């Protein structure tokens, strides 16, 4: 039985009154020495408490899609098939791709297209028009699901020759590839805005980011001998989208957005790969990777320093051409946004936005329309 969805939740709800009924029925029937009777009744109370806590946990998990399956919850899933040496990306000056494809006119043959089959998402919280595929990363050695949503214009005959802009959506840690669609309701909120022309018709892509077992956060970084998480997100996933959909390959038409730990990833990826992303959105993020206790990157001082976006901007030989929208409450991301603005140099732009409210999906969900209107200002609707 899968972790998310209605059946398991219903089972946990049923278990609560059953555990209470069993305790009431057997309470006075316990026999034996007094220590045995005491332990037996304590076990009954404990069973009642466990079933109640389990029900609440499943309710919260279903609402926020923190863990997508049992492997993610138990830390037993490993999505790293191999950790190959990653070939350098084609720099593609002026707005090309960062997927590693040969430069136009080069002698090398382009890699075979990554053609995928897609199906619906088996989760009642995720809209039915979201598609899912299992991708084997050719460059990264990472295997995982990728969820894709196409804008209403995509299948309109009037747009049959159009290529569409793309926003890659990064969940927090722990987090599921379904969270942006199921909890933040990104596609449900944006569909009418796209139909009204207020938001550009973006293809929305949310890949798996929980890649390692034992509750380790890869931090969207290539860590030697461990995982090529950056390559998975910035090269394998974009290449798959380009190979399967009418997606615009220009960096001027791509953005990346995330919340919490995913916000750190979005900022880092946008700064590191201006040849893939023109805009980055951080919702309640952080700059120092060590802010996430389970981060592999945060536990290695060299990696920690190298993957702090403030240091990345300070040490850049040329400021990246990228626009950043960084929001957060005081003490929860806002100071990091201001620090980024303080070190940014043109053509890098940083817009700090102070918010109020807790570090929660309720806050980020409300921000979706305004965030995508901002992205549309950077990546406008094309005639």
mmCIF file of C-alpha atoms in Angstrom, residues 52-346:
data_model
loop_
_atom_site.group_PDB
_atom_site.id
_atom_site.type_symbol
_atom_site.label_atom_id
_atom_site.label_comp_id
_atom_site.label_asym_id
_atom_site.label_seq_id
_atom_site.Cartn_x
_atom_site.Cartn_y
_atom_site.Cartn_z
ATOM 1 C CA UNK A 52 -3.118 8.563 16.720
ATOM 2 C CA UNK A 53 0.364 9.896 15.917
ATOM 3 C CA UNK A 54 0.489 7.773 12.762
ATOM 4 C CA UNK A 55 -2.848 9.154 11.593
ATOM 5 C CA UNK A 56 -1.704 12.751 12.141
ATOM 6 C CA UNK A 57 1.632 12.091 10.390
ATOM 7 C CA UNK A 58 -0.082 10.597 7.334
ATOM 8 C CA UNK A 59 -2.552 13.492 7.272
ATOM 9 C CA UNK A 60 0.282 16.042 7.335
ATOM 10 C CA UNK A 61 2.362 14.103 4.814
ATOM 11 C CA UNK A 62 -0.563 13.792 2.402
ATOM 12 C CA UNK A 63 -1.291 17.504 2.712
ATOM 13 C CA UNK A 64 2.320 18.583 2.117
ATOM 14 C CA UNK A 65 3.695 15.614 0.117
ATOM 15 C CA UNK A 66 6.890 15.644 2.172
ATOM 16 C CA UNK A 67 7.653 11.980 1.493
ATOM 17 C CA UNK A 68 6.422 10.523 -1.777
ATOM 18 C CA UNK A 69 6.904 6.848 -0.927
ATOM 19 C CA UNK A 70 8.065 4.421 1.750
ATOM 20 C CA UNK A 71 11.686 4.416 0.550
ATOM 21 C CA UNK A 72 11.902 8.191 0.946
ATOM 22 C CA UNK A 73 10.386 8.005 4.429
ATOM 23 C CA UNK A 74 12.624 5.166 5.626
ATOM 24 C CA UNK A 75 15.754 6.431 3.867
ATOM 25 C CA UNK A 76 16.147 3.170 1.932
ATOM 26 C CA UNK A 77 15.873 4.582 -1.587
ATOM 27 C CA UNK A 78 18.990 5.128 -3.675
ATOM 28 C CA UNK A 79 18.617 6.710 -7.101
ATOM 29 C CA UNK A 80 22.303 6.859 -7.982
ATOM 30 C CA UNK A 81 23.033 4.206 -10.593
ATOM 31 C CA UNK A 82 26.637 5.352 -11.082
ATOM 32 C CA UNK A 83 28.800 8.420 -10.509
ATOM 33 C CA UNK A 84 30.544 8.913 -13.857
ATOM 34 C CA UNK A 85 32.971 11.680 -14.688
ATOM 35 C CA UNK A 86 30.839 14.448 -16.176
ATOM 36 C CA UNK A 87 31.963 15.917 -19.523
ATOM 37 C CA UNK A 88 32.164 19.713 -19.673
ATOM 38 C CA UNK A 89 29.051 21.519 -20.830
ATOM 39 C CA UNK A 90 28.975 23.453 -24.074
ATOM 40 C CA UNK A 91 29.359 27.076 -22.896
ATOM 41 C CA UNK A 92 27.050 28.278 -25.687
ATOM 42 C CA UNK A 93 27.669 32.020 -25.233
ATOM 43 C CA UNK A 94 24.710 34.286 -25.830
ATOM 44 C CA UNK A 95 21.974 31.921 -24.740
ATOM 45 C CA UNK A 96 22.496 28.290 -25.664
ATOM 46 C CA UNK A 97 22.044 25.183 -23.585
ATOM 47 C CA UNK A 98 24.016 23.668 -20.756
ATOM 48 C CA UNK A 99 23.157 20.092 -21.626
ATOM 49 C CA UNK A 100 26.502 19.091 -23.024
ATOM 50 C CA UNK A 101 25.342 18.870 -26.648
ATOM 51 C CA UNK A 102 28.028 19.702 -29.217
ATOM 52 C CA UNK A 103 28.156 23.286 -30.385
ATOM 53 C CA UNK A 104 26.449 23.961 -33.727
ATOM 54 C CA UNK A 105 28.840 23.262 -36.571
ATOM 55 C CA UNK A 106 31.096 21.018 -34.457
ATOM 56 C CA UNK A 107 32.443 17.690 -35.690
ATOM 57 C CA UNK A 108 31.073 15.609 -32.822
ATOM 58 C CA UNK A 109 27.776 13.869 -33.330
ATOM 59 C CA UNK A 110 24.980 14.949 -31.011
ATOM 60 C CA UNK A 111 23.878 12.316 -28.494
ATOM 61 C CA UNK A 112 20.836 10.199 -29.266
ATOM 62 C CA UNK A 113 17.580 11.799 -28.216
ATOM 63 C CA UNK A 114 16.222 10.806 -24.833
ATOM 64 C CA UNK A 115 12.721 9.802 -25.913
ATOM 65 C CA UNK A 116 10.485 8.969 -22.974
ATOM 66 C CA UNK A 117 7.044 7.498 -22.357
ATOM 67 C CA UNK A 118 4.754 9.415 -20.006
ATOM 68 C CA UNK A 119 1.800 8.443 -17.853
ATOM 69 C CA UNK A 120 -0.388 10.000 -15.213
ATOM 70 C CA UNK A 121 0.654 10.441 -11.591
ATOM 71 C CA UNK A 122 -0.840 7.898 -9.202
ATOM 72 C CA UNK A 123 -1.708 10.448 -6.536
ATOM 73 C CA UNK A 124 -5.171 11.974 -6.094
ATOM 74 C CA UNK A 125 -3.658 15.292 -4.927
ATOM 75 C CA UNK A 126 -1.813 15.782 -8.227
ATOM 76 C CA UNK A 127 -3.924 17.143 -11.128
ATOM 77 C CA UNK A 128 -4.734 14.650 -13.849
ATOM 78 C CA UNK A 129 -2.991 16.664 -16.573
ATOM 79 C CA UNK A 130 0.428 16.268 -14.918
ATOM 80 C CA UNK A 131 2.569 13.644 -16.646
ATOM 81 C CA UNK A 132 5.249 11.415 -15.120
ATOM 82 C CA UNK A 133 8.233 9.642 -16.626
ATOM 83 C CA UNK A 134 11.122 7.606 -15.210
ATOM 84 C CA UNK A 135 14.368 9.082 -16.516
ATOM 85 C CA UNK A 136 17.792 7.429 -16.566
ATOM 86 C CA UNK A 137 20.262 10.295 -16.524
ATOM 87 C CA UNK A 138 22.802 9.713 -19.278
ATOM 88 C CA UNK A 139 25.394 12.150 -17.928
ATOM 89 C CA UNK A 140 24.711 12.066 -14.189
ATOM 90 C CA UNK A 141 24.120 8.373 -13.537
ATOM 91 C CA UNK A 142 20.984 9.349 -11.598
ATOM 92 C CA UNK A 143 17.633 7.604 -12.109
ATOM 93 C CA UNK A 144 14.391 9.201 -10.986
ATOM 94 C CA UNK A 145 10.942 10.419 -11.841
ATOM 95 C CA UNK A 146 10.270 13.728 -13.565
ATOM 96 C CA UNK A 147 6.819 15.338 -13.527
ATOM 97 C CA UNK A 148 5.820 17.585 -16.436
ATOM 98 C CA UNK A 149 2.839 19.884 -16.977
ATOM 99 C CA UNK A 150 2.088 21.494 -20.326
ATOM 100 C CA UNK A 151 0.413 24.913 -20.566
ATOM 101 C CA UNK A 152 -3.067 25.208 -22.119
ATOM 102 C CA UNK A 153 -1.601 26.730 -25.288
ATOM 103 C CA UNK A 154 0.656 23.749 -25.947
ATOM 104 C CA UNK A 155 -1.977 21.629 -27.726
ATOM 105 C CA UNK A 156 -3.756 24.601 -29.296
ATOM 106 C CA UNK A 157 -3.426 24.351 -33.126
ATOM 107 C CA UNK A 158 -2.628 28.068 -33.187
ATOM 108 C CA UNK A 159 0.594 27.309 -31.269
ATOM 109 C CA UNK A 160 1.637 24.150 -33.140
ATOM 110 C CA UNK A 161 4.829 25.779 -34.434
ATOM 111 C CA UNK A 162 5.710 27.541 -31.178
ATOM 112 C CA UNK A 163 8.429 26.582 -28.738
ATOM 113 C CA UNK A 164 7.639 27.167 -25.091
ATOM 114 C CA UNK A 165 9.586 28.570 -22.139
ATOM 115 C CA UNK A 166 10.332 26.268 -19.215
ATOM 116 C CA UNK A 167 10.432 26.607 -15.427
ATOM 117 C CA UNK A 168 12.133 23.860 -13.448
ATOM 118 C CA UNK A 169 10.541 23.453 -10.001
ATOM 119 C CA UNK A 170 12.679 22.218 -7.105
ATOM 120 C CA UNK A 171 11.028 20.887 -3.911
ATOM 121 C CA UNK A 172 12.430 21.336 -0.426
ATOM 122 C CA UNK A 173 14.182 18.685 1.646
ATOM 123 C CA UNK A 174 12.676 16.278 2.309
ATOM 124 C CA UNK A 175 10.264 16.794 -0.519
ATOM 125 C CA UNK A 176 8.508 15.076 -3.367
ATOM 126 C CA UNK A 177 8.450 15.839 -7.076
ATOM 127 C CA UNK A 178 4.659 16.067 -6.633
ATOM 128 C CA UNK A 179 4.696 18.853 -4.026
ATOM 129 C CA UNK A 180 4.636 21.834 -6.389
ATOM 130 C CA UNK A 181 1.586 20.417 -8.187
ATOM 131 C CA UNK A 182 -0.250 18.756 -5.299
ATOM 132 C CA UNK A 183 0.401 21.110 -2.373
ATOM 133 C CA UNK A 184 1.394 24.455 -3.899
ATOM 134 C CA UNK A 185 -1.183 23.946 -6.700
ATOM 135 C CA UNK A 186 1.138 25.576 -9.200
ATOM 136 C CA UNK A 187 -0.586 24.325 -12.364
ATOM 137 C CA UNK A 188 -4.104 24.882 -11.020
ATOM 138 C CA UNK A 189 -3.226 28.471 -10.103
ATOM 139 C CA UNK A 190 -1.332 29.309 -13.276
ATOM 140 C CA UNK A 191 -3.630 27.780 -15.892
ATOM 141 C CA UNK A 192 -6.229 30.611 -15.820
ATOM 142 C CA UNK A 193 -3.480 33.251 -15.641
ATOM 143 C CA UNK A 194 -1.869 31.769 -18.749
ATOM 144 C CA UNK A 195 -5.208 31.716 -20.544
ATOM 145 C CA UNK A 196 -5.657 35.403 -19.642
ATOM 146 C CA UNK A 197 -2.151 36.283 -20.869
ATOM 147 C CA UNK A 198 -0.996 37.435 -17.427
ATOM 148 C CA UNK A 199 1.610 34.676 -17.174
ATOM 149 C CA UNK A 200 3.710 33.254 -20.007
ATOM 150 C CA UNK A 201 2.767 29.691 -21.085
ATOM 151 C CA UNK A 202 5.555 27.892 -19.262
ATOM 152 C CA UNK A 203 6.191 24.168 -19.378
ATOM 153 C CA UNK A 204 6.521 23.207 -15.695
ATOM 154 C CA UNK A 205 9.019 20.491 -14.787
ATOM 155 C CA UNK A 206 9.573 19.000 -11.327
ATOM 156 C CA UNK A 207 12.292 16.323 -11.004
ATOM 157 C CA UNK A 208 13.151 14.074 -8.086
ATOM 158 C CA UNK A 209 15.734 15.611 -5.749
ATOM 159 C CA UNK A 210 15.811 12.980 -2.972
ATOM 160 C CA UNK A 211 18.542 10.879 -4.563
ATOM 161 C CA UNK A 212 20.512 9.285 -1.710
ATOM 162 C CA UNK A 213 19.678 6.786 1.012
ATOM 163 C CA UNK A 214 20.193 7.179 4.763
ATOM 164 C CA UNK A 215 18.452 10.575 4.775
ATOM 165 C CA UNK A 216 21.254 12.457 3.025
ATOM 166 C CA UNK A 217 20.626 15.659 1.082
ATOM 167 C CA UNK A 218 22.651 15.930 -2.132
ATOM 168 C CA UNK A 219 22.228 19.708 -2.106
ATOM 169 C CA UNK A 220 21.775 19.827 -5.907
ATOM 170 C CA UNK A 221 25.555 19.460 -6.177
ATOM 171 C CA UNK A 222 27.973 17.114 -7.930
ATOM 172 C CA UNK A 223 29.812 15.398 -5.069
ATOM 173 C CA UNK A 224 32.732 13.245 -6.239
ATOM 174 C CA UNK A 225 32.124 9.551 -5.703
ATOM 175 C CA UNK A 226 28.651 10.180 -4.245
ATOM 176 C CA UNK A 227 26.218 11.769 -6.677
ATOM 177 C CA UNK A 228 25.978 14.055 -9.712
ATOM 178 C CA UNK A 229 22.915 15.951 -8.505
ATOM 179 C CA UNK A 230 23.747 19.231 -10.289
ATOM 180 C CA UNK A 231 24.257 17.425 -13.604
ATOM 181 C CA UNK A 232 20.963 15.577 -13.127
ATOM 182 C CA UNK A 233 19.032 18.834 -12.656
ATOM 183 C CA UNK A 234 20.861 21.193 -15.006
ATOM 184 C CA UNK A 235 21.681 18.841 -17.880
ATOM 185 C CA UNK A 236 19.913 15.464 -17.929
ATOM 186 C CA UNK A 237 16.451 16.778 -17.059
ATOM 187 C CA UNK A 238 16.600 19.797 -19.434
ATOM 188 C CA UNK A 239 17.900 17.600 -22.265
ATOM 189 C CA UNK A 240 14.997 15.202 -21.776
ATOM 190 C CA UNK A 241 12.533 18.099 -21.921
ATOM 191 C CA UNK A 242 14.123 19.420 -25.123
ATOM 192 C CA UNK A 243 14.009 15.951 -26.691
ATOM 193 C CA UNK A 244 10.350 15.253 -25.875
ATOM 194 C CA UNK A 245 8.563 18.618 -25.998
ATOM 195 C CA UNK A 246 8.520 21.829 -28.001
ATOM 196 C CA UNK A 247 10.685 23.577 -25.429
ATOM 197 C CA UNK A 248 12.763 26.615 -26.309
ATOM 198 C CA UNK A 249 16.474 25.719 -25.924
ATOM 199 C CA UNK A 250 17.622 29.287 -25.269
ATOM 200 C CA UNK A 251 18.716 30.159 -21.742
ATOM 201 C CA UNK A 252 16.679 33.336 -22.145
ATOM 202 C CA UNK A 253 13.545 31.139 -21.960
ATOM 203 C CA UNK A 254 14.388 28.990 -18.910
ATOM 204 C CA UNK A 255 13.970 29.627 -15.183
ATOM 205 C CA UNK A 256 14.372 27.610 -12.002
ATOM 206 C CA UNK A 257 12.352 28.036 -8.789
ATOM 207 C CA UNK A 258 12.395 26.403 -5.378
ATOM 208 C CA UNK A 259 11.244 26.691 -1.783
ATOM 209 C CA UNK A 260 13.245 26.054 1.419
ATOM 210 C CA UNK A 261 16.191 23.757 0.547
ATOM 211 C CA UNK A 262 14.929 23.837 -3.041
ATOM 212 C CA UNK A 263 15.251 27.631 -2.915
ATOM 213 C CA UNK A 264 18.949 27.274 -2.137
ATOM 214 C CA UNK A 265 19.204 24.902 -5.102
ATOM 215 C CA UNK A 266 17.360 27.268 -7.434
ATOM 216 C CA UNK A 267 19.638 30.186 -6.559
ATOM 217 C CA UNK A 268 22.775 28.077 -6.860
ATOM 218 C CA UNK A 269 21.766 26.519 -10.178
ATOM 219 C CA UNK A 270 20.796 29.875 -11.697
ATOM 220 C CA UNK A 271 24.075 31.500 -10.638
ATOM 221 C CA UNK A 272 26.173 28.498 -11.689
ATOM 222 C CA UNK A 273 24.470 27.989 -15.060
ATOM 223 C CA UNK A 274 23.581 31.266 -16.760
ATOM 224 C CA UNK A 275 23.883 29.299 -20.009
ATOM 225 C CA UNK A 276 20.815 27.316 -18.916
ATOM 226 C CA UNK A 277 18.692 29.629 -16.726
ATOM 227 C CA UNK A 278 17.884 33.314 -17.110
ATOM 228 C CA UNK A 279 15.906 33.601 -13.866
ATOM 229 C CA UNK A 280 15.924 32.007 -10.423
ATOM 230 C CA UNK A 281 13.323 32.136 -7.648
ATOM 231 C CA UNK A 282 14.088 31.469 -3.994
ATOM 232 C CA UNK A 283 11.212 31.163 -1.503
ATOM 233 C CA UNK A 284 12.448 31.090 2.120
ATOM 234 C CA UNK A 285 15.848 29.779 1.127
ATOM 235 C CA UNK A 286 19.360 30.040 2.502
ATOM 236 C CA UNK A 287 22.860 30.599 1.113
ATOM 237 C CA UNK A 288 25.016 28.458 3.406
ATOM 238 C CA UNK A 289 24.495 24.757 2.520
ATOM 239 C CA UNK A 290 25.138 23.836 6.164
ATOM 240 C CA UNK A 291 21.761 25.360 7.049
ATOM 241 C CA UNK A 292 20.418 21.903 6.147
ATOM 242 C CA UNK A 293 21.846 19.459 8.757
ATOM 243 C CA UNK A 294 21.560 16.476 6.380
ATOM 244 C CA UNK A 295 23.434 18.216 3.551
ATOM 245 C CA UNK A 296 26.512 16.366 2.264
ATOM 246 C CA UNK A 297 27.780 19.673 0.918
ATOM 247 C CA UNK A 298 27.438 21.426 4.257
ATOM 248 C CA UNK A 299 29.661 18.834 5.946
ATOM 249 C CA UNK A 300 32.624 19.477 3.648
ATOM 250 C CA UNK A 301 34.165 22.941 4.107
ATOM 251 C CA UNK A 302 35.478 23.233 0.544
ATOM 252 C CA UNK A 303 32.150 22.205 -0.966
ATOM 253 C CA UNK A 304 30.300 24.364 1.536
ATOM 254 C CA UNK A 305 32.231 27.483 0.531
ATOM 255 C CA UNK A 306 32.141 26.716 -3.192
ATOM 256 C CA UNK A 307 28.374 26.187 -3.227
ATOM 257 C CA UNK A 308 27.379 29.270 -1.260
ATOM 258 C CA UNK A 309 25.777 31.584 -3.869
ATOM 259 C CA UNK A 310 27.256 34.669 -2.156
ATOM 260 C CA UNK A 311 30.756 33.261 -2.672
ATOM 261 C CA UNK A 312 29.861 32.200 -6.195
ATOM 262 C CA UNK A 313 28.963 35.789 -7.096
ATOM 263 C CA UNK A 314 32.003 37.200 -5.315
ATOM 264 C CA UNK A 315 34.382 34.830 -7.085
ATOM 265 C CA UNK A 316 32.803 34.917 -10.554
ATOM 266 C CA UNK A 317 35.250 36.087 -13.230
ATOM 267 C CA UNK A 318 32.234 37.523 -15.029
ATOM 268 C CA UNK A 319 28.930 38.281 -13.281
ATOM 269 C CA UNK A 320 26.268 35.897 -14.571
ATOM 270 C CA UNK A 321 23.425 37.237 -16.664
ATOM 271 C CA UNK A 322 20.649 36.111 -14.346
ATOM 272 C CA UNK A 323 17.733 37.715 -12.497
ATOM 273 C CA UNK A 324 16.998 36.474 -8.976
ATOM 274 C CA UNK A 325 13.788 36.848 -6.958
ATOM 275 C CA UNK A 326 14.580 36.006 -3.339
ATOM 276 C CA UNK A 327 11.872 36.147 -0.702
ATOM 277 C CA UNK A 328 11.804 35.329 2.966
ATOM 278 C CA UNK A 329 10.798 36.388 6.419
ATOM 279 C CA UNK A 330 13.370 38.020 8.713
ATOM 280 C CA UNK A 331 15.425 35.164 10.083
ATOM 281 C CA UNK A 332 14.119 32.882 7.331
ATOM 282 C CA UNK A 333 15.749 33.864 4.067
ATOM 283 C CA UNK A 334 15.416 37.626 3.882
ATOM 284 C CA UNK A 335 18.901 38.386 5.194
ATOM 285 C CA UNK A 336 20.358 35.954 2.660
ATOM 286 C CA UNK A 337 18.526 37.737 -0.123
ATOM 287 C CA UNK A 338 19.943 41.096 0.990
ATOM 288 C CA UNK A 339 23.445 39.579 1.158
ATOM 289 C CA UNK A 340 23.068 38.435 -2.455
ATOM 290 C CA UNK A 341 21.907 41.873 -3.548
ATOM 291 C CA UNK A 342 24.894 43.473 -1.809
ATOM 292 C CA UNK A 343 27.438 41.437 -3.798
ATOM 293 C CA UNK A 344 25.592 41.315 -7.144
ATOM 294 C CA UNK A 345 27.053 43.210 -10.082
ATOM 295 C CA UNK A 346 25.432 43.858 -13.436
#
